[in-house]
Coordinates of C-alpha atoms and ligand atoms in Angstrom, one line a residue:
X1 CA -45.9 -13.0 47.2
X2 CA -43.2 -15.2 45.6
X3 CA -39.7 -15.1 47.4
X4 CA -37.2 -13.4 45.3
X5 CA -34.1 -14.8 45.3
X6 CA -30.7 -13.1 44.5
X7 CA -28.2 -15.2 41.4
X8 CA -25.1 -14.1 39.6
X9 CA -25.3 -13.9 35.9
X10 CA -22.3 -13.7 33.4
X11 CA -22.9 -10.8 31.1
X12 CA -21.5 -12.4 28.4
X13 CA -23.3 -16.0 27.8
X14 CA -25.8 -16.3 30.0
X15 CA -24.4 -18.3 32.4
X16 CA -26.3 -18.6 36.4
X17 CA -24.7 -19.1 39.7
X18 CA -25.8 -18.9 43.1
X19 CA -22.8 -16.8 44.0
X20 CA -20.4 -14.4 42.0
X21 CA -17.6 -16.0 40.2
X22 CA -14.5 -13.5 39.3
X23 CA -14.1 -15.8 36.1
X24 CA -16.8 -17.3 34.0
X25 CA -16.6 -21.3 34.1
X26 CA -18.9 -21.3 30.8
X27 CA -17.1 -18.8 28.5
X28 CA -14.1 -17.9 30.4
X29 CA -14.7 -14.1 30.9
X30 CA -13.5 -12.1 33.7
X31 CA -15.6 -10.2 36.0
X32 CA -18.3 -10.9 33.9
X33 CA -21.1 -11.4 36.5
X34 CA -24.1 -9.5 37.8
X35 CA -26.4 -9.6 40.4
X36 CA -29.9 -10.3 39.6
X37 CA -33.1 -11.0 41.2
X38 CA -35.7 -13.7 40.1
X39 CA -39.3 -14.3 41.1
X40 CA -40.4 -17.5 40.1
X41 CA -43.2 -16.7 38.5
X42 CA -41.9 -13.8 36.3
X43 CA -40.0 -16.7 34.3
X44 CA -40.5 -16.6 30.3
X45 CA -43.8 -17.2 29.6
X46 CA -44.8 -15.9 26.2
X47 CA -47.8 -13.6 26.2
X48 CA -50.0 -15.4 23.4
X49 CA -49.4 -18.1 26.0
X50 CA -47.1 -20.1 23.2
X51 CA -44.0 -21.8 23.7
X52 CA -41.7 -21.6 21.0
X53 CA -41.6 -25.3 20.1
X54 CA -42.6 -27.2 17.7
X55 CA -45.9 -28.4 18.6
X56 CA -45.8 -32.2 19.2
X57 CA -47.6 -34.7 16.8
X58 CA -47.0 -37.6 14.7
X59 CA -43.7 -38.5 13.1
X60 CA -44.0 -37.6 9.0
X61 CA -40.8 -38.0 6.8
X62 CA -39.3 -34.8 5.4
X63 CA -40.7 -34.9 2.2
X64 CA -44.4 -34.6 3.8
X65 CA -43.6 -31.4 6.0
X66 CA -45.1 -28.6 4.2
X67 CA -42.1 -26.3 3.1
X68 CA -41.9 -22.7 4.8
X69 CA -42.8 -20.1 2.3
X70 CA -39.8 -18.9 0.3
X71 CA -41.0 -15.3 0.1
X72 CA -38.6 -13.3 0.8
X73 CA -39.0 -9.1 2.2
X74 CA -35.7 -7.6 0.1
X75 CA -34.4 -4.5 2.8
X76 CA -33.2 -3.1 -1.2
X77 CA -29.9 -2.6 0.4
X78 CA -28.1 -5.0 -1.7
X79 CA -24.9 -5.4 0.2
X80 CA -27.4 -6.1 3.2
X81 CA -29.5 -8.7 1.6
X82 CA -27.1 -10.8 0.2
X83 CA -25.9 -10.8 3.8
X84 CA -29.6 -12.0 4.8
X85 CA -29.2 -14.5 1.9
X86 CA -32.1 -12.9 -0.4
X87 CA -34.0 -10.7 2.6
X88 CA -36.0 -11.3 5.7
X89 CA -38.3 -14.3 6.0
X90 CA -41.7 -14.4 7.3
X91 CA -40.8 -14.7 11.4
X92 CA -36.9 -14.3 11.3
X93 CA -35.1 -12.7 14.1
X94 CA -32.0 -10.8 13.2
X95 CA -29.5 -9.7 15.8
X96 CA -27.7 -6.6 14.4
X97 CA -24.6 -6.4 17.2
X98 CA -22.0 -4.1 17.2
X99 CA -20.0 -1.3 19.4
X100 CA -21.7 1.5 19.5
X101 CA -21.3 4.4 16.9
X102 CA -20.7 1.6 14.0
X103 CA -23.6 3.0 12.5
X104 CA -26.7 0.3 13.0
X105 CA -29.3 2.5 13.7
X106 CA -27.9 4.0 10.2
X107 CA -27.7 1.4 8.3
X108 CA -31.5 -0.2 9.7
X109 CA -32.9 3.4 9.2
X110 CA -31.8 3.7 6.1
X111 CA -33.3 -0.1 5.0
X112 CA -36.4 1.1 6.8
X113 CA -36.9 3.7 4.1
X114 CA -36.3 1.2 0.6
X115 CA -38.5 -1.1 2.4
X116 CA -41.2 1.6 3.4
X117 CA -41.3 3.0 -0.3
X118 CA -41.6 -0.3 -1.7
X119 CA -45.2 -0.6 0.3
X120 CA -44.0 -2.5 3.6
X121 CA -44.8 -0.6 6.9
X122 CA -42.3 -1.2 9.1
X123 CA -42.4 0.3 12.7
X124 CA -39.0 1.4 14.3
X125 CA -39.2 1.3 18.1
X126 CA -36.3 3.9 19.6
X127 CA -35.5 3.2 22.9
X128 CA -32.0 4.9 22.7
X129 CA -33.0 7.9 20.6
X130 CA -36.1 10.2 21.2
X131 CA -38.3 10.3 18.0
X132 CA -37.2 14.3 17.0
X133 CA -33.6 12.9 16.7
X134 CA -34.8 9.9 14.7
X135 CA -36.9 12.7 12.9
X136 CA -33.5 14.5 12.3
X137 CA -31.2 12.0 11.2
X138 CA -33.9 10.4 8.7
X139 CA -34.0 14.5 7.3
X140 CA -29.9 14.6 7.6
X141 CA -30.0 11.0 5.2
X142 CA -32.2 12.6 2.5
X143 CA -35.3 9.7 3.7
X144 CA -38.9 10.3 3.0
X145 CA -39.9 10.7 6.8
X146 CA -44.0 10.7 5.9
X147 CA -43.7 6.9 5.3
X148 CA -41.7 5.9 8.5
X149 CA -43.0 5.3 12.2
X150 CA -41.5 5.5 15.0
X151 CA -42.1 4.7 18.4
X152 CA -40.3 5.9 20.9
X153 CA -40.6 3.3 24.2
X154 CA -38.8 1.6 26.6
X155 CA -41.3 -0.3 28.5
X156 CA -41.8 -3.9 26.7
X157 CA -45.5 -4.2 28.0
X158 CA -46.3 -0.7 25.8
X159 CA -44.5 -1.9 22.9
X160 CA -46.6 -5.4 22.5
X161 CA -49.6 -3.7 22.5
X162 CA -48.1 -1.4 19.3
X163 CA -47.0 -3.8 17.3
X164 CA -49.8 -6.7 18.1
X165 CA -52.5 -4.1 17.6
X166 CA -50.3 -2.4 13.7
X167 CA -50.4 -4.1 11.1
X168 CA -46.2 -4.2 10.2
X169 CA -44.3 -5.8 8.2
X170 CA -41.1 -5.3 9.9
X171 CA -40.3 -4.7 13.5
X172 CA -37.2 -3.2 14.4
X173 CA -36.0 -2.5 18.2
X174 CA -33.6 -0.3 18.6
X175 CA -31.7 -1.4 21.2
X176 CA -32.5 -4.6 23.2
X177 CA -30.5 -3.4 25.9
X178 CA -33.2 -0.1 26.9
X179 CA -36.0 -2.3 27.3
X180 CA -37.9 -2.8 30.4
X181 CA -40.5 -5.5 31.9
X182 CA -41.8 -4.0 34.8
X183 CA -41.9 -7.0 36.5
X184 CA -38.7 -8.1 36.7
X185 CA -37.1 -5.3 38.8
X186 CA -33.5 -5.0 37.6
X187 CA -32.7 -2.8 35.5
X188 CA -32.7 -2.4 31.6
X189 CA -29.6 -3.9 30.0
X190 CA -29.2 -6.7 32.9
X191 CA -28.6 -10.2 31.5
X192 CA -32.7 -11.1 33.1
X193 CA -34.1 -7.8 31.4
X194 CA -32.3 -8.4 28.0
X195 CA -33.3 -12.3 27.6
X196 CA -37.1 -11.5 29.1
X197 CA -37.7 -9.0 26.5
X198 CA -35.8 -10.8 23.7
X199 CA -37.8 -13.7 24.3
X200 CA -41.3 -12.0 24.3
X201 CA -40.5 -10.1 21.1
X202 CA -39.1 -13.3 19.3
X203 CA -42.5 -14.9 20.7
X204 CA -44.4 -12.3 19.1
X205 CA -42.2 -12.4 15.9
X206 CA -42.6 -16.3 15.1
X207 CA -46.4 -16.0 16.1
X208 CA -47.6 -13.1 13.8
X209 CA -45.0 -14.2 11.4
X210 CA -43.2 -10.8 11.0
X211 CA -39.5 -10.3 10.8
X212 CA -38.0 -8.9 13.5
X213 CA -34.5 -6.9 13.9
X214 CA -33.1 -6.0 17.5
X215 CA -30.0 -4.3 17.7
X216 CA -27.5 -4.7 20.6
X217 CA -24.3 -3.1 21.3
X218 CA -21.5 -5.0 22.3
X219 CA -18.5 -2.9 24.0
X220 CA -14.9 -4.2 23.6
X221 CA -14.6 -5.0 27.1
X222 CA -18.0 -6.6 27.2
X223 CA -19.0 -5.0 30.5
X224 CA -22.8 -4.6 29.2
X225 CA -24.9 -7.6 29.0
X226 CA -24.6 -8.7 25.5
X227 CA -25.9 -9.8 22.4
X228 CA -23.9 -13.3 23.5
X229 CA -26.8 -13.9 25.8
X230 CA -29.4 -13.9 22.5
X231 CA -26.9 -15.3 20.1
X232 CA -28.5 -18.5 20.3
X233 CA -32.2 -17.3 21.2
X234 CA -32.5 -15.9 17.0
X235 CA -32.8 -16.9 13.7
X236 CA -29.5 -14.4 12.1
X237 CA -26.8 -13.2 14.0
X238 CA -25.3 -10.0 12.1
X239 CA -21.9 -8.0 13.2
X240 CA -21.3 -4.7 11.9
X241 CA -17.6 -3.8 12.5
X242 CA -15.4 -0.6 12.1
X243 CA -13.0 1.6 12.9
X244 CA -15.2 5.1 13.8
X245 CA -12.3 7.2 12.1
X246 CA -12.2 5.3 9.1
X247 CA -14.8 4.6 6.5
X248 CA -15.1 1.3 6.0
X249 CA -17.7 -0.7 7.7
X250 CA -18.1 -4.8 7.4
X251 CA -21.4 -6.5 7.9
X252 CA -20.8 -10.5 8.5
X253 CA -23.1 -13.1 8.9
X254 CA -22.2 -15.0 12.4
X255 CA -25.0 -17.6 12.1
X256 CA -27.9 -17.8 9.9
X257 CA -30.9 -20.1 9.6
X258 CA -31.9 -18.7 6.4
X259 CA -29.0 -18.0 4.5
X260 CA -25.0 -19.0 4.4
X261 CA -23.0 -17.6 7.1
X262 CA -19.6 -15.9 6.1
X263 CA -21.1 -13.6 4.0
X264 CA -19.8 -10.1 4.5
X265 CA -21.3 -6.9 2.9
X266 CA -18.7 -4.1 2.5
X267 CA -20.3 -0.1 3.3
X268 CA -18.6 3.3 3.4
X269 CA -20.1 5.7 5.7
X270 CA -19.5 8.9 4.3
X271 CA -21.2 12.2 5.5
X272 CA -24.7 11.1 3.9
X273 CA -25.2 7.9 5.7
X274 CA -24.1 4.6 4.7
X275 CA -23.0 3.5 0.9
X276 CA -22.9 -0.1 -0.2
X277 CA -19.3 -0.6 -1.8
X278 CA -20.3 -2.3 -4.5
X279 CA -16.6 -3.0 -5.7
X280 CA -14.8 -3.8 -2.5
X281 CA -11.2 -4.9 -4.3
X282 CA -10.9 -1.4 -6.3
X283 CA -12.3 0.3 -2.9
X284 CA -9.2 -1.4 -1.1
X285 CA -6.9 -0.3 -3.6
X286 CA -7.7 3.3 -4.6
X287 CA -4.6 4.6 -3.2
X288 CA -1.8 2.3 -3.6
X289 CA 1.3 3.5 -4.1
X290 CA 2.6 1.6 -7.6
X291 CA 5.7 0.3 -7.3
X292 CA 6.4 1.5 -3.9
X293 CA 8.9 -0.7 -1.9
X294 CA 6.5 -2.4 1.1
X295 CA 3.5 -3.2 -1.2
X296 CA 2.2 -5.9 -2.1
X297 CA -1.6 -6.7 -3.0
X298 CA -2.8 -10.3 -2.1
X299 CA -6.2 -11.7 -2.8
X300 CA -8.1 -12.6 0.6
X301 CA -11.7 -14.8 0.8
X302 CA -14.4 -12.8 3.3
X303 CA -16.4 -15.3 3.6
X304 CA -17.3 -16.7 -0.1
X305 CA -15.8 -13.5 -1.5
X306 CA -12.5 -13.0 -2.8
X307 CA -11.1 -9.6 -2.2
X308 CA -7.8 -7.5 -3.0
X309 CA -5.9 -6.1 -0.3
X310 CA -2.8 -4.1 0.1
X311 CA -0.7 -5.0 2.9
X312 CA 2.5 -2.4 3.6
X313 CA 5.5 -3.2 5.2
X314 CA 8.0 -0.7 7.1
X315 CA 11.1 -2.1 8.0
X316 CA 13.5 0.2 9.5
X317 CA 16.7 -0.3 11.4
X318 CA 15.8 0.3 15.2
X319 CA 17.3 1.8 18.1
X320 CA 16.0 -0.6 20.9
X321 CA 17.0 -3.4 22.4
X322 CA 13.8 -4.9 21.6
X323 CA 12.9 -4.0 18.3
X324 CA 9.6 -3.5 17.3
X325 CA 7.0 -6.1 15.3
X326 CA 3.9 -3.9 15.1
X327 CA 0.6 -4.6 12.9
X328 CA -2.6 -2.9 12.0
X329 CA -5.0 -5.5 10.4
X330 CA -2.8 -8.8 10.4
X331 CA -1.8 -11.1 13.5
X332 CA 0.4 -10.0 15.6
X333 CA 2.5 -13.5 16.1
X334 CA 2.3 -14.2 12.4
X335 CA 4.8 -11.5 11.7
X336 CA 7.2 -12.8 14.2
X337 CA 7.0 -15.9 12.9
X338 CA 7.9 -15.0 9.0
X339 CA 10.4 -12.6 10.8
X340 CA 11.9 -15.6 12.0
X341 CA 11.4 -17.5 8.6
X342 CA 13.0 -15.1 6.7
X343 CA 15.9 -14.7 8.8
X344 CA 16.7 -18.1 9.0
X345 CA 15.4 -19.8 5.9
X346 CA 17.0 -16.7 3.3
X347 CA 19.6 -14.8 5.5
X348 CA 17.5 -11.7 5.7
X349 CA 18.7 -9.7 9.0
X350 CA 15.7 -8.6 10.5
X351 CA 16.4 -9.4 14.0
X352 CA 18.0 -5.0 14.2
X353 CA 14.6 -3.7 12.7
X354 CA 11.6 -2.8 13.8
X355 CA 8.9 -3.8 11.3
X356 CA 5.5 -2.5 10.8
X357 CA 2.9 -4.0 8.7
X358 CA -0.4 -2.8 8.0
X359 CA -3.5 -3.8 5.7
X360 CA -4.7 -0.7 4.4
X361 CA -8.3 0.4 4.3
X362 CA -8.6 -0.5 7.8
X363 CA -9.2 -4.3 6.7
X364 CA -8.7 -7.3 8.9
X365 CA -7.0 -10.5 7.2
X366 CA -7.4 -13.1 9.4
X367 CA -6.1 -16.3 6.4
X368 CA -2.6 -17.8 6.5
X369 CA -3.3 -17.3 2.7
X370 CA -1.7 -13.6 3.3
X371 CA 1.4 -15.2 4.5
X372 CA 3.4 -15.0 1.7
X373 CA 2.3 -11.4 0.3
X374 CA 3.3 -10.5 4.2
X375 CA 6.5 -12.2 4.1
X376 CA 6.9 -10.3 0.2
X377 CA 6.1 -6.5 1.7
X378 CA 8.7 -7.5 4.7
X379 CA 11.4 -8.4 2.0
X380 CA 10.5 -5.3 -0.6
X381 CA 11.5 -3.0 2.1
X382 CA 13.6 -4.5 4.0
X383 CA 15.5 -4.6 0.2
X384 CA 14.2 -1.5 -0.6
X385 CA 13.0 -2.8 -3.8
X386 CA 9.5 -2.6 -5.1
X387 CA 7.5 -5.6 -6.8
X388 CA 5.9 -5.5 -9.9
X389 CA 2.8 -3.6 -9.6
X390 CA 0.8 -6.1 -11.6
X391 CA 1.5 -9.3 -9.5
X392 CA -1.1 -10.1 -6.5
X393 CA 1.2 -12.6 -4.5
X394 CA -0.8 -15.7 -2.8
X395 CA 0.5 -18.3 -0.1
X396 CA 0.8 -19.8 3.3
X397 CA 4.4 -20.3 4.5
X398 CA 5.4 -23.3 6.7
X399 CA 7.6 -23.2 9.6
X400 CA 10.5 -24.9 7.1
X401 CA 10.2 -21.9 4.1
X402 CA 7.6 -23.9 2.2
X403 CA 4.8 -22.5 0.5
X404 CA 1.6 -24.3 1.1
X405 CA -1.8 -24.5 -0.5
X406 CA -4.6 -22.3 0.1
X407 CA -8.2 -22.7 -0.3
X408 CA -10.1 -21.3 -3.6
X409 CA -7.0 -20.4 -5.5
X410 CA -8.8 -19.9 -9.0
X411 CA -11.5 -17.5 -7.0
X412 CA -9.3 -15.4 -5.5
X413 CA -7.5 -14.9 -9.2
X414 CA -9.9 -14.5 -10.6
X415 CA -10.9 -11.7 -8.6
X416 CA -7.5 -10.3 -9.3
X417 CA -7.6 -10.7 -13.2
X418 CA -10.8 -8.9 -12.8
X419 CA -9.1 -5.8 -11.6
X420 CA -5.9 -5.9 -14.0
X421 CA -3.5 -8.4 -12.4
X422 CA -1.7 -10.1 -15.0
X423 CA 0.9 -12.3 -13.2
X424 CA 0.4 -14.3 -9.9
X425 CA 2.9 -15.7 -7.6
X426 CA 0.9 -18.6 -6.1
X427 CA 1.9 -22.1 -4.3
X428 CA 3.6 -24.3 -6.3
X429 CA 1.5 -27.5 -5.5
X430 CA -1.4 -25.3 -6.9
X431 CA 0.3 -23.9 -10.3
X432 CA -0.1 -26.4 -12.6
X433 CA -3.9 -26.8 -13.5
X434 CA -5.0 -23.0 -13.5
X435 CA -5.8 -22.6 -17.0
X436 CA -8.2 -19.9 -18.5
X437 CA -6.8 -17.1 -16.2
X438 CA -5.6 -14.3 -18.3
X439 CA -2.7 -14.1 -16.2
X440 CA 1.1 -15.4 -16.1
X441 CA 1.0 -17.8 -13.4
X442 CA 4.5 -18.6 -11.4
X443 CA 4.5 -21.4 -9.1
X444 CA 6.9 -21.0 -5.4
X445 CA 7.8 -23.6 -3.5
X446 CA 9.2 -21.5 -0.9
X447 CA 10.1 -18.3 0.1
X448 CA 13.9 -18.2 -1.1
X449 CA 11.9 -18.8 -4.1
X450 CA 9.8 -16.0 -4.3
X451 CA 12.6 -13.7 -3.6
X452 CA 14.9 -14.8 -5.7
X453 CA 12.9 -14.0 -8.5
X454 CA 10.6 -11.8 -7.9
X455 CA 12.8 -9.4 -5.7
X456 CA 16.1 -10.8 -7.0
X457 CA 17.4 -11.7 -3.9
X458 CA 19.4 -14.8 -3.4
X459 CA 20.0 -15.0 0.3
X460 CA 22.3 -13.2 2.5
X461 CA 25.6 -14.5 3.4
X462 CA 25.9 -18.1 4.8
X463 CA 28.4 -17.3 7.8
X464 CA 26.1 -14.7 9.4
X465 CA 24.1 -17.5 10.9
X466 CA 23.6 -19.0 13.8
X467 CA 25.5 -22.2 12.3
X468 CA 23.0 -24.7 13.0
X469 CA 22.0 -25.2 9.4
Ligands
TYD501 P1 -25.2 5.2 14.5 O1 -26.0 4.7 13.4 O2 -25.9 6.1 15.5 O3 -24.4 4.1 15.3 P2 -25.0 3.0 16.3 O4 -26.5 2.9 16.2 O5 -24.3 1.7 15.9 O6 -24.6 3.4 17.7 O7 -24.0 6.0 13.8 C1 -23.4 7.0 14.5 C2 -22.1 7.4 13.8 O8 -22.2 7.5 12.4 C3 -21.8 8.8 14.3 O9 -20.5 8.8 14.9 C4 -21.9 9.7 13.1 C5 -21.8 8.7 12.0 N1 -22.6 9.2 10.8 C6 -22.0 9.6 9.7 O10 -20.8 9.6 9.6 N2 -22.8 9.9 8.6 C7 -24.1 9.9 8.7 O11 -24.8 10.2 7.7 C8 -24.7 9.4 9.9 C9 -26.2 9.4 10.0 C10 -23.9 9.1 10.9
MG502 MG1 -27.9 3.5 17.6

């Protein structure tokens, strides 16, 4: 009998100690670590007796390695395939990680059953759900369940002989974290249960050839053993993200090896499973308020897609010592940072309200590029006056006022003159140039700038300051 030996693992990246560590040294998270027990010999060892690497020959120049077929497996989710970059390859391992309730085991059910009625078999292993709720949430999604299998298994050692004796297309396994190898001992979910398994299915997957998805949850304190651990053990590394009590559900692409990464598909999740927003910009926009003070629409890259959002501001005078600077959507230190630009650069007296900014839809903007249509909502209410309902405002803002350039201006207006923009306030360094937009375009060079003439506010008074300008 092999000694088994006791090692601390951080949940998060994989990371091995001899002892426990409160804080990971690898990834820096806190109490991150879990025991687990290792026999030497149950160590990865592929069960076609494979290793994953290339096998070693003579050095060729590129142009004489045969090329990797091209074919593509479409899921006919659109939204998800251009994620994918055109569909699964032959032998690709997708991650699908997200908290739980996003909707994955949605939104690879409902792929299942385009994929299925276009002739693939693809076999859904369930270790989370049993195969009657599978049954009823394929029935509740309107699918064809005669053309889907399921298999309902935790124990890793069952599930190779299903899908090495089937012949599938598609493998999906639904979660990572409730499989078991019986050898190891420690429980499904542990950091050695989740990388064992991973590792023998990706074997598998490169070996026969056939895609393979695994789900994994991640939680937002990242107590379970995560999809960090496999990030760099597969081929795609998808996150689904969303609020549960909103709608709107964004699929990005964190790595891919067949494919670009920062690609995001846009989905709804309505009462009949996932819909593919095919139209993100007017989906972002369906109920803005025209020419409400607060609003202001700005055009925002997701990865290589430009998209219109609404941010709102509230500013409102406030009763606390502290006044408030909260944000739904935007960074947090951002808004006290054009706070502080605006008070100081154009006189604006913010420093008695609270202000509140959100990005509707529940959206993330994570670009500078927002900075000025932020700055812009903060002003329009603070002013309580609207701006024009047809002008998308575009811009970072330096420390000193100053607009600055942002990456694929004509994109992003594009987008906008798409939807029915017709005038743009964009950096001034990138105005001239922008011909063939149907749009008036109006260069800023700073913030006093934009207000001025777009909110017609010329600063407040000079002896309100702090005098040191
Ligand atoms: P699910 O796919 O089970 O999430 P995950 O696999 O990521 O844990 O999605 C569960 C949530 O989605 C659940 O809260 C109910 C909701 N939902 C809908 O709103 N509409 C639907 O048609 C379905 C199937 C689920
Ligand atoms: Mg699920």
């Amino acid at each position: 009998m092999a000694k088994t030996k006791a090692r601390y693992v951080c949940c998060d990246c994989g990371f091995s100690s001899a002892g426990w560590l409160g804080r990971c040294p690898s990834c820096g998270a806190w109490e991150s670590f879990k025991e687990e027990s290792v026999t030497p010999q149950s160590q990865t060892k592929s069960i076609l007796g494979k290793s994953q690497k290339p096998s070693l020959g003579q050095a060729m120049t590129l142009a004489s390695v045969p090329a990797e077929s091209t074919i593509r497996l479409r899921t006919g989710l659109g939204e998800l395939d251009r994620v994918l970059g055109g569909g699964l390859t032959p032998g690709a391992v997708i991650l699908l990680a997200g908290e739980p309730g996003v909707g994955k085991s949605t939104l690879l059910l409902q792929a299942a059953a385009t994929t299925a009625k276009e002739g693939g078999k693809l076999l859904y292993v369930t270790g989370e759900e049993s195969a009657a709720q599978v049954r009823l949430r394929a029935e509740r999604l309107g699918l064809d369940t005669s053309l889907l299998w399921v298999l309902p298994e935790t124990s890793l050692p069952d599930i190779e002989r299903e899908i090495i004796n089937g012949d599938w297309n598609i493998w999906v396994v639904d979660s990572i974290q409730t499989l078991q190898w019986p050898e190891l001992g420690s429980p499904a979910g542990s950091p050695g249960q989740i990388r064992e398994c991973a590792a023998r299915l990706i074997g598998l997957a490169k070996t026969k050839g056939t895609p393979l998805w695994l789900v994994g949850h991640i939680t937002k304190e990242g107590h379970i053993a995560g999809p960090k651990l496999l990030e760099h053990l597969v081929d795609t590394v998808l996150y689904f993200e969303g609020e549960r009590d909103r709608p709107l559900r964004l699929l990005r692409s964190l790595k891919n090896r067949f494919g670009s990464v920062n690609e995001t598909g846009v989905f709804e999740m309505t009462g009949a499973g996932l819909g593919e927003v095919v139209n993100p910009s007017a989906f972002f926009l369906a109920e803005r308020p025209k020419g409400a003070p607060g609003s202001v629409v700005t055009p925002v890259m997701e990865g290589h897609r430009p998209l219109l959002m609404e941010i709102q501001a509230l500013v409102s005078f406030s009763p606390l010592a502290m006044p408030r600077r909260q944000t739904l959507g935007v960074d947090h230190t951002r808004i006290g940072l054009l706070a502080a630009v605006l008070e100081k650069k154009v006189r604006l007296k913010l420093f008695d309200r609270d202000i509140f900014v959100n990005v509707t839809g529940g959206a993330k903007i994570g670009e500078p590029a927002a900075d000025l249509a932020v700055a812009a909502a903060i002003a329009s209410s603070m002013l309580d006056r609207p701006l024009p309902p047809d002008l998308v405002v575009v811009g970072e803002v330096g420390l000193a006022g100053e607009v600055r350039r942002v990456g694929r201006l004509r994109d992003r207006l594009a987008e906008a003159a798409r939807l029915g923009f017709s005038r743009a306030a964009v950096p001034l360094g990138e105005a001239t140039g922008l011909t063939g937009l149907k749009m008036k375009i109006d260069g800023v060079g700073s913030v006093g700038q934009f207000l001025s003439r777009h909110l017609d506010f010329h600063g407040g008074r000079r002896d309100d300051g702090d005098g040191h300008d």
